[in-house]
C-alpha positions as MATLAB code, in Angstrom:
seq = 'MNLRENLPKYLVLGFFVVGGSLWLWKSISPKDASSTVTVAVTVPQLTEKALMGKQSFDAVCAACHGENASGTDIGPPLVHDIYNPGHHSDEAFLMAAKFGVRPHHWPYGKMPAQPQVTENEVTNIVRYVRELQEANGIFSRPHNM';
ca = [
      -3.349   49.526   23.868;
      -3.639   48.039   20.450;
      -6.252   45.299   19.884;
      -3.971   43.565   17.411;
      -1.212   43.257   20.038;
      -3.600   41.826   22.644;
      -5.585   39.553   20.304;
      -3.729   36.351   21.344;
      -4.468   37.095   25.003;
      -8.171   37.651   24.238;
      -8.355   34.445   22.206;
      -6.808   32.399   25.010;
      -9.105   34.023   27.575;
     -12.118   33.383   25.322;
     -11.096   29.760   24.876;
     -10.984   29.217   28.641;
     -14.255   31.061   29.258;
     -16.103   29.043   26.601;
     -14.502   25.757   27.682;
     -15.232   26.393   31.345;
     -18.815   27.352   30.574;
     -19.364   24.177   28.547;
     -17.840   22.045   31.295;
     -20.020   23.693   33.948;
     -23.156   23.328   31.828;
     -22.436   19.639   31.146;
     -21.664   18.867   34.789;
     -24.801   20.484   36.267;
     -27.329   19.702   33.539;
     -29.744   16.929   34.493;
     -29.474   13.559   32.825;
     -32.433   12.948   30.553;
     -34.009    9.968   28.842;
     -31.864   10.520   25.753;
     -28.860    9.298   27.770;
     -30.646    6.022   28.574;
     -29.262    2.969   26.819;
     -31.419   -0.099   26.275;
     -30.778   -2.988   23.928;
     -32.817   -5.699   22.245;
     -31.843   -9.057   23.722;
     -32.116  -12.490   22.147;
     -32.664  -15.039   24.906;
     -31.069  -18.436   24.218;
     -31.885  -21.847   25.651;
     -30.354  -21.402   29.110;
     -28.385  -23.939   31.128;
     -29.710  -25.000   34.530;
     -27.227  -22.724   36.337;
     -28.216  -19.768   34.130;
     -31.923  -20.443   34.778;
     -31.217  -20.230   38.519;
     -29.304  -17.017   37.824;
     -32.256  -15.628   35.868;
     -34.526  -16.192   38.884;
     -32.128  -14.276   41.142;
     -31.562  -11.605   38.488;
     -35.319  -11.087   38.059;
     -35.757  -10.762   41.840;
     -32.825   -8.423   42.541;
     -31.329   -6.891   39.376;
     -34.061   -6.515   36.755;
     -35.667   -3.478   38.386;
     -32.593   -1.450   37.425;
     -30.887   -3.482   34.678;
     -34.086   -4.423   32.857;
     -35.728   -7.594   31.682;
     -33.041   -9.943   30.362;
     -30.380   -7.350   31.307;
     -31.533   -5.026   28.502;
     -31.194   -1.798   30.534;
     -33.678    0.764   31.859;
     -33.761    4.481   32.495;
     -32.091    3.860   35.883;
     -29.541    1.146   35.075;
     -27.390    0.101   32.118;
     -27.782   -2.985   29.976;
     -25.464   -5.807   30.949;
     -25.849   -7.303   27.487;
     -23.394   -4.730   26.166;
     -19.813   -4.993   24.957;
     -18.613   -2.868   27.883;
     -19.372   -5.886   30.088;
     -17.581   -8.458   27.916;
     -15.468  -10.778   30.094;
     -12.233   -9.215   28.859;
     -13.296   -5.825   30.238;
     -15.428   -6.831   33.249;
     -14.479  -10.217   34.643;
     -16.853  -12.471   36.524;
     -15.040  -11.294   39.660;
     -15.996   -7.688   38.812;
     -19.676   -8.671   38.987;
     -19.101  -10.350   42.355;
     -17.343   -7.246   43.670;
     -20.104   -4.978   42.326;
     -22.761   -6.963   44.183;
     -20.683   -7.048   47.356;
     -19.457   -3.444   47.470;
     -21.484   -1.475   44.926;
     -20.021    0.444   42.004;
     -19.280    4.096   41.410;
     -20.484    5.389   38.031;
     -17.765    5.081   35.411;
     -19.272    4.050   32.062;
     -22.806    5.369   32.219;
     -24.739    8.424   33.460;
     -26.871    6.464   35.940;
     -25.205    7.029   39.291;
     -23.826    4.668   41.933;
     -24.988    1.071   42.082;
     -25.558    0.182   45.731;
     -24.144   -2.989   47.250;
     -26.519   -5.957   47.266;
     -25.668   -7.706   50.558;
     -28.821   -9.837   50.449;
     -27.469  -11.747   47.433;
     -25.194  -14.673   48.224;
     -21.961  -15.330   46.345;
     -23.528  -18.472   44.864;
     -26.501  -16.451   43.615;
     -24.186  -13.871   42.052;
     -22.215  -16.678   40.382;
     -25.470  -17.927   38.842;
     -26.479  -14.392   37.829;
     -23.125  -13.979   36.083;
     -23.673  -17.289   34.250;
     -27.083  -15.992   33.116;
     -25.612  -12.682   31.924;
     -22.728  -14.422   30.141;
     -25.113  -16.751   28.302;
     -27.230  -13.763   27.248;
     -24.088  -11.954   26.098;
     -22.856  -14.901   24.051;
     -26.274  -15.321   22.403;
     -26.060  -11.657   21.422;
     -22.548  -11.785   19.977;
     -20.641  -10.493   22.994;
     -17.506  -12.508   23.719;
     -14.354  -11.928   25.703;
     -11.846   -9.690   24.033;
      -8.803   -7.938   25.451;
      -9.412   -4.633   27.153;
      -7.346   -1.881   25.569;
      -7.269    1.617   26.996;
];
């Protein structure tokens, strides 16, 4: 057998071996602090509804999503363009609290459902998050995939 004749086969095989190895390494390697995203948050003068939302957020959400929704090493920041109303509607927040969320934007893992939070409390939490977002330049824009 001539190496020159089989070179394309070896290159293709090598490509798949290297690609498969990289995929396997990425999928089993532990997530580290370098994958954590936190943001600086400017807190505006909040409306009464948002202040009520802040109280609920601080009691239920801040442990994972951080003070003023700035993110932690176990939960993403909600003051982030990914959560702009054109990509994640207010209804998406309600559904997340009710049913939990599988990981799809961040390396944190599944968010569990929060059945102890009422729909009214979630509505106020969303108002709080939206006011924080607006104060930090995050507005609704169309979601394009």
